[in-house]
Amino acid sequence: MNHFNNVMSQPCLENFYCAVDGNWGPWFGWSPCSDSCGGGTRRRERRCNYPPPTHGGKDCPGRSERVQECNEDECPEDGNWSPWSSFSTCSVTCGFGTMTKTRECNNPAPVNGGKECSGFPVHQQRCNHRQCPQHGGWSLWSSWSSCPVSCGEGERIRKRTCDSPKPLFGGNDCEGSDTDQQTCKLPMVCPIDGAWSSWTNWGRCYGPPCGKGQHRRSRSCTQPVAKHGGRPCRGFRSETRVCVNDKNCPGANDPQWCQWNDWSPCTATCTGLNSMQVRQRACLCPVPKQGQESCKGESFQVRECINVPSCMPAVVSNQDRNVGSENEESLNSTISTTSAFPEVVLDKESP
């Protein structure tokens, strides 16, 4: 029998534990990224438990955590409005208009797919100034009026009114005339009545020297001549009147009185002893030549005032009465004259 076979072994128990070094377990999954954009971090861990260090064994070498950058793309940035601008001036100087204010989506502007600003970049507000002047406008022409004559030519009219629109708020009136005229003709020719021409000068006086005779003047129905059934002139074509044939008549060229002047103003405001008027004439038609006699007759006349109220009666003495009688006789010596009007004879009436 082998000596070693004769040896029996048995476990020996000692109060002593072997050191066990720690070993890492598997990595856990990555945590979510700390930021969705713009660069964040994610983490994962492992545990030193496979096995854990015991009985003085060494810890697991290395780190228990890993950090990794993630979502490094820049973040989208939504746009935001700038402050509103001031309102603009009104779009019109009169009537109804608008004024505008604006803003921009640049505070900040959207980037990296960020949202645009919500709302409108322009805001308008109504502005109301004074009423604008409204200039007048013509209406359509009316129909032509009927021709106002029954024959020949006339003028017909048509009208329009300044009410399309009416001038308002200082607007201008319509330019041009509100009336239009047009010549209208009717087929019937109008009758033209005859009319006299002017009288001719008086013709030569036919009669004995220094005696009465006659002279004549005439006219014609030619201004115009009666036509188309018009009425002829009424009256006489010629007329004669009495004249004095003073050619080769002794004294025909002698001086003659000119016409009387007007009566002078009355010498009193009422009829009485001294109320009188005077008028004069001159021997100048023609002027007397050297050696010729002057005109015969008085160069002045005196008369009692006419159309003057009577004076109030007064008490007078007999002596005053006598003086008054003498003055009355003086007044009654007024020279009276008469005008001689020549006789006119109508010769012949026009047909």
CSV table of C-alpha atoms in Angstrom, one decimal:
chain,number,residue,atom,x,y,z
A,1,MET,CA,0.0,0.0,0.0
A,2,ASN,CA,1.2,3.4,-1.0
A,3,HIS,CA,2.2,5.5,1.8
A,4,PHE,CA,0.2,8.4,0.3
A,5,ASN,CA,-2.7,6.2,0.0
A,6,ASN,CA,-2.6,5.7,3.6
A,7,VAL,CA,-2.8,9.4,4.3
A,8,MET,CA,-6.3,10.8,4.8
A,9,SER,CA,-7.1,14.5,4.1
A,10,GLN,CA,-9.7,16.7,5.7
A,11,PRO,CA,-10.6,20.3,5.2
A,12,CYS,CA,-9.1,22.8,7.5
A,13,LEU,CA,-11.2,25.6,8.5
A,14,GLU,CA,-9.6,28.9,9.3
A,15,ASN,CA,-11.2,32.2,10.2
A,16,PHE,CA,-9.9,34.0,7.0
A,17,TYR,CA,-11.7,35.4,3.8
A,18,CYS,CA,-10.0,36.0,0.5
A,19,ALA,CA,-10.2,39.6,-0.9
A,20,VAL,CA,-12.5,39.9,-3.9
A,21,ASP,CA,-11.9,42.8,-6.3
A,22,GLY,CA,-14.9,44.6,-7.7
A,23,ASN,CA,-15.8,44.3,-11.3
A,24,TRP,CA,-18.1,46.5,-13.5
A,25,GLY,CA,-21.5,45.4,-14.4
A,26,PRO,CA,-22.9,46.3,-17.8
A,27,TRP,CA,-23.7,49.9,-18.8
A,28,PHE,CA,-27.2,51.1,-18.4
A,29,GLY,CA,-28.9,52.8,-21.3
A,30,TRP,CA,-28.5,56.5,-22.1
A,31,SER,CA,-30.6,59.0,-20.3
A,32,PRO,CA,-32.7,61.5,-22.4
A,33,CYS,CA,-30.8,64.5,-23.7
A,34,SER,CA,-30.9,67.4,-21.3
A,35,ASP,CA,-32.0,69.8,-24.1
A,36,SER,CA,-34.0,69.2,-27.2
A,37,CYS,CA,-31.7,71.5,-29.3
A,38,GLY,CA,-28.8,73.7,-29.0
A,39,GLY,CA,-26.5,71.2,-27.4
A,40,GLY,CA,-27.3,69.1,-24.3
A,41,THR,CA,-25.9,66.1,-22.5
A,42,ARG,CA,-27.0,62.6,-21.9
A,43,ARG,CA,-25.6,60.2,-19.3
A,44,ARG,CA,-25.4,56.5,-18.6
A,45,GLU,CA,-24.1,54.6,-15.6
A,46,ARG,CA,-22.7,51.2,-14.6
A,47,ARG,CA,-22.3,49.7,-11.3
A,48,CYS,CA,-19.3,48.1,-9.7
A,49,ASN,CA,-21.2,45.0,-8.6
A,50,TYR,CA,-20.2,42.3,-10.9
A,51,PRO,CA,-19.0,41.4,-8.3
A,52,PRO,CA,-18.7,44.2,-5.9
A,53,PRO,CA,-15.4,44.6,-4.1
A,54,THR,CA,-15.4,42.6,-0.9
A,55,HIS,CA,-13.0,41.6,1.9
A,56,GLY,CA,-10.8,44.5,1.0
A,57,GLY,CA,-10.9,43.9,-2.7
A,58,LYS,CA,-10.2,46.7,-5.1
A,59,ASP,CA,-12.9,49.0,-6.5
A,60,CYS,CA,-13.6,48.8,-10.1
A,61,PRO,CA,-11.2,50.8,-12.1
A,62,GLY,CA,-12.6,53.7,-14.2
A,63,ARG,CA,-15.6,55.9,-14.0
A,64,SER,CA,-19.1,54.8,-13.2
A,65,GLU,CA,-20.7,57.4,-15.4
A,66,ARG,CA,-20.3,58.6,-19.0
A,67,VAL,CA,-21.5,62.0,-20.3
A,68,GLN,CA,-22.1,62.6,-24.0
A,69,GLU,CA,-23.2,65.7,-25.9
A,70,CYS,CA,-26.5,65.4,-27.8
A,71,ASN,CA,-29.0,67.5,-29.9
A,72,GLU,CA,-26.3,69.8,-31.0
A,73,ASP,CA,-28.5,71.4,-33.8
A,74,GLU,CA,-29.4,75.0,-33.0
A,75,CYS,CA,-32.9,75.5,-31.5
A,76,PRO,CA,-35.7,77.1,-33.7
A,77,GLU,CA,-36.5,80.6,-32.5
A,78,ASP,CA,-40.0,81.9,-33.0
A,79,GLY,CA,-40.4,85.4,-34.3
A,80,ASN,CA,-41.7,88.3,-32.2
A,81,TRP,CA,-43.1,91.7,-33.2
A,82,SER,CA,-41.3,95.0,-32.8
A,83,PRO,CA,-43.2,97.9,-31.2
A,84,TRP,CA,-45.8,99.6,-33.4
A,85,SER,CA,-44.7,102.7,-35.3
A,86,SER,CA,-46.6,106.0,-34.9
A,87,PHE,CA,-49.6,106.5,-37.2
A,88,SER,CA,-48.9,108.0,-40.6
A,89,THR,CA,-50.7,111.2,-41.7
A,90,CYS,CA,-54.2,110.8,-43.2
A,91,SER,CA,-54.2,109.5,-46.7
A,92,VAL,CA,-56.4,112.3,-47.9
A,93,THR,CA,-56.6,116.0,-47.2
A,94,CYS,CA,-60.4,116.1,-47.1
A,95,GLY,CA,-63.2,113.5,-46.9
A,96,PHE,CA,-62.7,110.0,-45.5
A,97,GLY,CA,-59.2,108.5,-45.5
A,98,THR,CA,-57.0,106.1,-43.5
A,99,MET,CA,-53.9,106.5,-41.4
A,100,THR,CA,-51.5,103.5,-40.9
A,101,LYS,CA,-49.1,102.2,-38.4
A,102,THR,CA,-46.7,99.2,-38.9
A,103,ARG,CA,-44.6,96.7,-37.0
A,104,GLU,CA,-42.0,94.1,-38.1
A,105,CYS,CA,-41.4,90.5,-37.1
A,106,ASN,CA,-37.8,91.1,-36.1
A,107,ASN,CA,-37.8,91.2,-32.4
A,108,PRO,CA,-36.4,88.6,-32.9
A,109,ALA,CA,-36.9,87.3,-36.4
A,110,PRO,CA,-37.8,83.6,-36.6
A,111,VAL,CA,-34.8,81.3,-37.2
A,112,ASN,CA,-34.0,77.6,-37.5
A,113,GLY,CA,-37.6,76.8,-38.4
A,114,GLY,CA,-39.1,79.0,-35.7
A,115,LYS,CA,-42.7,80.2,-36.0
A,116,GLU,CA,-43.6,83.4,-37.8
A,117,CYS,CA,-45.2,86.2,-35.7
A,118,SER,CA,-49.0,85.8,-35.4
A,119,GLY,CA,-51.2,88.8,-36.4
A,120,PHE,CA,-50.8,91.6,-38.9
A,121,PRO,CA,-47.9,93.8,-39.6
A,122,VAL,CA,-50.1,96.8,-40.6
A,123,HIS,CA,-53.0,98.4,-38.7
A,124,GLN,CA,-55.2,101.0,-40.4
A,125,GLN,CA,-57.5,103.5,-38.7
A,126,ARG,CA,-60.1,105.7,-40.4
A,127,CYS,CA,-59.5,109.4,-40.4
A,128,ASN,CA,-62.2,112.0,-41.2
A,129,HIS,CA,-61.3,115.5,-42.3
A,130,ARG,CA,-63.5,118.3,-43.5
A,131,GLN,CA,-65.8,117.6,-46.4
A,132,CYS,CA,-64.1,117.9,-49.8
A,133,PRO,CA,-65.4,120.6,-52.1
A,134,GLN,CA,-67.9,119.2,-54.5
A,135,HIS,CA,-67.7,120.9,-57.9
A,136,GLY,CA,-71.0,121.3,-59.8
A,137,GLY,CA,-71.8,119.2,-62.9
A,138,TRP,CA,-74.3,119.7,-65.6
A,139,SER,CA,-77.4,117.6,-66.1
A,140,LEU,CA,-78.3,116.4,-69.5
A,141,TRP,CA,-79.8,118.9,-72.0
A,142,SER,CA,-83.5,119.2,-72.0
A,143,SER,CA,-85.4,118.6,-75.2
A,144,TRP,CA,-85.5,121.5,-77.7
A,145,SER,CA,-88.4,123.9,-77.3
A,146,SER,CA,-90.8,124.4,-80.1
A,147,CYS,CA,-90.0,127.0,-82.7
A,148,PRO,CA,-91.5,130.3,-81.4
A,149,VAL,CA,-92.5,131.6,-84.9
A,150,SER,CA,-95.1,130.6,-87.3
A,151,CYS,CA,-93.1,131.4,-90.4
A,152,GLY,CA,-89.5,132.1,-91.4
A,153,GLU,CA,-86.6,131.8,-88.9
A,154,GLY,CA,-86.7,131.7,-85.2
A,155,GLU,CA,-84.6,130.6,-82.2
A,156,ARG,CA,-85.4,127.6,-80.2
A,157,ILE,CA,-83.7,126.8,-76.9
A,158,ARG,CA,-82.9,123.9,-74.6
A,159,LYS,CA,-81.7,124.1,-71.0
A,160,ARG,CA,-79.7,122.2,-68.4
A,161,THR,CA,-79.2,122.5,-64.7
A,162,CYS,CA,-76.1,122.5,-62.5
A,163,ASP,CA,-77.2,119.7,-60.2
A,164,SER,CA,-75.3,116.6,-61.3
A,165,PRO,CA,-74.0,117.1,-58.7
A,166,LYS,CA,-74.7,120.4,-57.1
A,167,PRO,CA,-71.7,122.5,-56.0
A,168,LEU,CA,-71.2,122.0,-52.3
A,169,PHE,CA,-68.7,122.9,-49.6
A,170,GLY,CA,-67.1,125.6,-51.6
A,171,GLY,CA,-67.0,123.7,-54.9
A,172,ASN,CA,-67.0,125.5,-58.2
A,173,ASP,CA,-70.2,126.2,-60.2
A,174,CYS,CA,-70.6,124.6,-63.5
A,175,GLU,CA,-68.7,126.3,-66.4
A,176,GLY,CA,-70.6,127.4,-69.5
A,177,SER,CA,-74.1,128.5,-70.1
A,178,ASP,CA,-77.3,126.8,-69.0
A,179,THR,CA,-79.0,127.7,-72.2
A,180,ASP,CA,-78.3,126.6,-75.8
A,181,GLN,CA,-79.9,128.2,-78.8
A,182,GLN,CA,-80.5,126.9,-82.3
A,183,THR,CA,-81.9,128.5,-85.4
A,184,CYS,CA,-85.2,126.9,-86.5
A,185,LYS,CA,-86.7,127.4,-90.0
A,186,LEU,CA,-90.3,126.9,-91.1
A,187,PRO,CA,-91.2,126.4,-94.7
A,188,MET,CA,-93.7,129.3,-94.8
A,189,VAL,CA,-92.1,132.7,-95.7
A,190,CYS,CA,-93.2,135.5,-93.3
A,191,PRO,CA,-95.0,138.5,-94.6
A,192,ILE,CA,-92.9,141.7,-94.4
A,193,ASP,CA,-94.8,144.9,-93.7
A,194,GLY,CA,-93.6,148.0,-95.6
A,195,ALA,CA,-92.0,150.9,-93.7
A,196,TRP,CA,-91.4,154.6,-94.7
A,197,SER,CA,-88.0,156.0,-95.4
A,198,SER,CA,-87.0,159.3,-93.8
A,199,TRP,CA,-88.5,162.5,-95.3
A,200,THR,CA,-86.5,164.3,-97.9
A,201,ASN,CA,-85.5,167.9,-97.3
A,202,TRP,CA,-88.1,170.6,-98.2
A,203,GLY,CA,-87.9,171.5,-101.8
A,204,ARG,CA,-87.7,174.9,-103.5
A,205,CYS,CA,-90.4,177.3,-102.7
A,206,TYR,CA,-92.6,178.1,-105.7
A,207,GLY,CA,-94.4,181.4,-105.6
A,208,PRO,CA,-94.2,185.0,-106.5
A,209,PRO,CA,-91.2,187.0,-105.3
A,210,CYS,CA,-91.8,188.1,-101.7
A,211,GLY,CA,-95.1,186.3,-101.8
A,212,LYS,CA,-96.5,183.0,-100.4
A,213,GLY,CA,-95.9,179.8,-102.3
A,214,GLN,CA,-95.6,176.1,-101.7
A,215,HIS,CA,-92.7,173.7,-101.3
A,216,ARG,CA,-92.8,169.9,-101.1
A,217,ARG,CA,-91.0,166.9,-99.5
A,218,SER,CA,-91.5,163.2,-100.0
A,219,ARG,CA,-90.7,159.7,-98.6
A,220,SER,CA,-90.8,156.2,-100.0
A,221,CYS,CA,-92.1,152.9,-98.7
A,222,THR,CA,-88.8,151.1,-99.0
A,223,GLN,CA,-87.5,150.6,-95.5
A,224,PRO,CA,-88.4,147.8,-96.2
A,225,VAL,CA,-90.6,147.2,-99.2
A,226,ALA,CA,-93.7,145.2,-98.3
A,227,LYS,CA,-93.3,141.5,-99.4
A,228,HIS,CA,-95.0,138.2,-99.1
A,229,GLY,CA,-98.4,139.6,-98.4
A,230,GLY,CA,-97.1,142.2,-95.9
A,231,ARG,CA,-99.1,145.4,-95.2
A,232,PRO,CA,-98.1,148.5,-97.2
A,233,CYS,CA,-97.1,151.7,-95.5
A,234,ARG,CA,-99.9,153.8,-94.1
A,235,GLY,CA,-99.9,157.5,-94.6
A,236,PHE,CA,-98.9,159.9,-97.3
A,237,ARG,CA,-96.0,159.7,-99.7
A,238,SER,CA,-95.5,163.5,-99.9
A,239,GLU,CA,-96.7,166.7,-98.3
A,240,THR,CA,-96.6,170.4,-99.1
A,241,ARG,CA,-96.7,173.5,-96.9
A,242,VAL,CA,-97.0,177.2,-97.4
A,243,CYS,CA,-93.7,179.1,-97.8
A,244,VAL,CA,-92.5,182.6,-98.6
A,245,ASN,CA,-90.5,183.0,-101.7
A,246,ASP,CA,-87.9,185.4,-100.4
A,247,LYS,CA,-85.4,185.0,-103.2
A,248,ASN,CA,-84.6,188.3,-104.9
A,249,CYS,CA,-86.9,190.0,-102.4
A,250,PRO,CA,-86.0,193.4,-101.1
A,251,GLY,CA,-85.0,193.2,-97.5
A,252,ALA,CA,-84.5,189.4,-97.6
A,253,ASN,CA,-81.0,189.8,-96.2
A,254,ASP,CA,-81.8,192.5,-93.7
A,255,PRO,CA,-80.9,191.8,-90.0
A,256,GLN,CA,-83.5,189.7,-88.1
A,257,TRP,CA,-84.2,189.2,-84.5
A,258,CYS,CA,-82.9,186.0,-82.9
A,259,GLN,CA,-85.2,183.9,-80.7
A,260,TRP,CA,-86.3,185.3,-77.3
A,261,ASN,CA,-84.4,184.2,-74.3
A,262,ASP,CA,-86.2,182.4,-71.4
A,263,TRP,CA,-88.2,184.5,-69.0
A,264,SER,CA,-86.2,185.7,-66.0
A,265,PRO,CA,-87.2,184.5,-62.5
A,266,CYS,CA,-90.1,186.4,-60.9
A,267,THR,CA,-89.0,189.5,-58.9
A,268,ALA,CA,-91.4,188.5,-56.0
A,269,THR,CA,-92.7,185.4,-54.4
A,270,CYS,CA,-96.3,186.4,-54.8
A,271,THR,CA,-98.2,188.5,-57.3
A,272,GLY,CA,-98.3,192.1,-56.4
A,273,LEU,CA,-97.1,195.5,-57.3
A,274,ASN,CA,-93.6,194.5,-58.2
A,275,SER,CA,-94.0,190.9,-59.4
A,276,MET,CA,-92.7,190.8,-63.0
A,277,GLN,CA,-90.6,188.9,-65.4
A,278,VAL,CA,-88.4,190.0,-68.3
A,279,ARG,CA,-87.0,188.4,-71.5
A,280,GLN,CA,-84.7,189.7,-74.2
A,281,ARG,CA,-83.7,189.0,-77.8
A,282,ALA,CA,-80.8,190.1,-79.9
A,283,CYS,CA,-80.6,191.5,-83.4
A,284,LEU,CA,-77.9,189.1,-84.5
A,285,CYS,CA,-79.6,186.7,-87.0
A,286,PRO,CA,-77.8,187.8,-89.1
A,287,VAL,CA,-75.7,190.6,-87.7
A,288,PRO,CA,-76.4,194.0,-89.4
A,289,LYS,CA,-73.9,195.0,-91.9
A,290,GLN,CA,-72.3,198.4,-92.0
A,291,GLY,CA,-74.9,200.8,-93.3
A,292,GLN,CA,-77.9,198.5,-92.6
A,293,GLU,CA,-80.7,199.5,-90.3
A,294,SER,CA,-81.1,197.5,-87.1
A,295,CYS,CA,-84.0,195.2,-86.4
A,296,LYS,CA,-87.4,196.8,-85.9
A,297,GLY,CA,-89.3,196.2,-82.7
A,298,GLU,CA,-88.5,195.9,-79.0
A,299,SER,CA,-85.5,194.0,-77.7
A,300,PHE,CA,-87.1,193.1,-74.4
A,301,GLN,CA,-90.5,192.3,-73.0
A,302,VAL,CA,-92.0,192.6,-69.5
A,303,ARG,CA,-94.9,190.7,-68.1
A,304,GLU,CA,-96.6,190.1,-64.7
A,305,CYS,CA,-95.5,186.8,-63.1
A,306,ILE,CA,-97.6,183.8,-63.8
A,307,ASN,CA,-98.2,180.7,-61.6
A,308,VAL,CA,-97.3,182.7,-58.5
A,309,PRO,CA,-99.7,182.8,-55.5
A,310,SER,CA,-101.5,186.1,-54.8
A,311,CYS,CA,-100.2,188.3,-52.0
A,312,MET,CA,-102.3,188.8,-48.9
A,313,PRO,CA,-104.5,192.0,-49.2
A,314,ALA,CA,-103.1,195.0,-47.2
A,315,VAL,CA,-104.7,198.2,-46.1
A,316,VAL,CA,-103.4,201.0,-48.3
A,317,SER,CA,-104.0,204.7,-48.4
A,318,ASN,CA,-105.6,206.6,-51.3
A,319,GLN,CA,-102.1,207.8,-52.2
A,320,ASP,CA,-100.9,204.2,-52.4
A,321,ARG,CA,-103.9,203.3,-54.6
A,322,ASN,CA,-102.9,206.0,-57.1
A,323,VAL,CA,-99.4,204.7,-57.2
A,324,GLY,CA,-100.6,201.2,-57.8
A,325,SER,CA,-102.8,202.3,-60.7
A,326,GLU,CA,-99.8,203.9,-62.4
A,327,ASN,CA,-97.8,200.7,-62.0
A,328,GLU,CA,-100.6,198.6,-63.4
A,329,GLU,CA,-100.6,200.8,-66.5
A,330,SER,CA,-96.9,200.2,-66.8
A,331,LEU,CA,-97.4,196.5,-66.7
A,332,ASN,CA,-100.1,196.5,-69.2
A,333,SER,CA,-97.7,198.0,-71.7
A,334,THR,CA,-96.1,194.5,-72.1
A,335,ILE,CA,-95.4,193.6,-75.7
A,336,SER,CA,-97.1,190.4,-76.8
A,337,THR,CA,-95.9,188.3,-79.6
A,338,THR,CA,-97.4,185.4,-81.5
A,339,SER,CA,-95.7,182.6,-83.4
A,340,ALA,CA,-96.8,181.9,-87.0
A,341,PHE,CA,-97.0,178.2,-87.8
A,342,PRO,CA,-96.9,177.4,-91.6
A,343,GLU,CA,-99.8,175.5,-92.9
A,344,VAL,CA,-99.0,171.9,-93.9
A,345,VAL,CA,-101.0,170.1,-96.7
A,346,LEU,CA,-100.8,166.4,-97.2
A,347,ASP,CA,-100.6,165.7,-100.9
A,348,LYS,CA,-101.2,162.0,-101.5
A,349,GLU,CA,-101.8,159.0,-99.4
A,350,SER,CA,-99.8,155.9,-100.2
A,351,PRO,CA,-101.8,153.0,-101.4
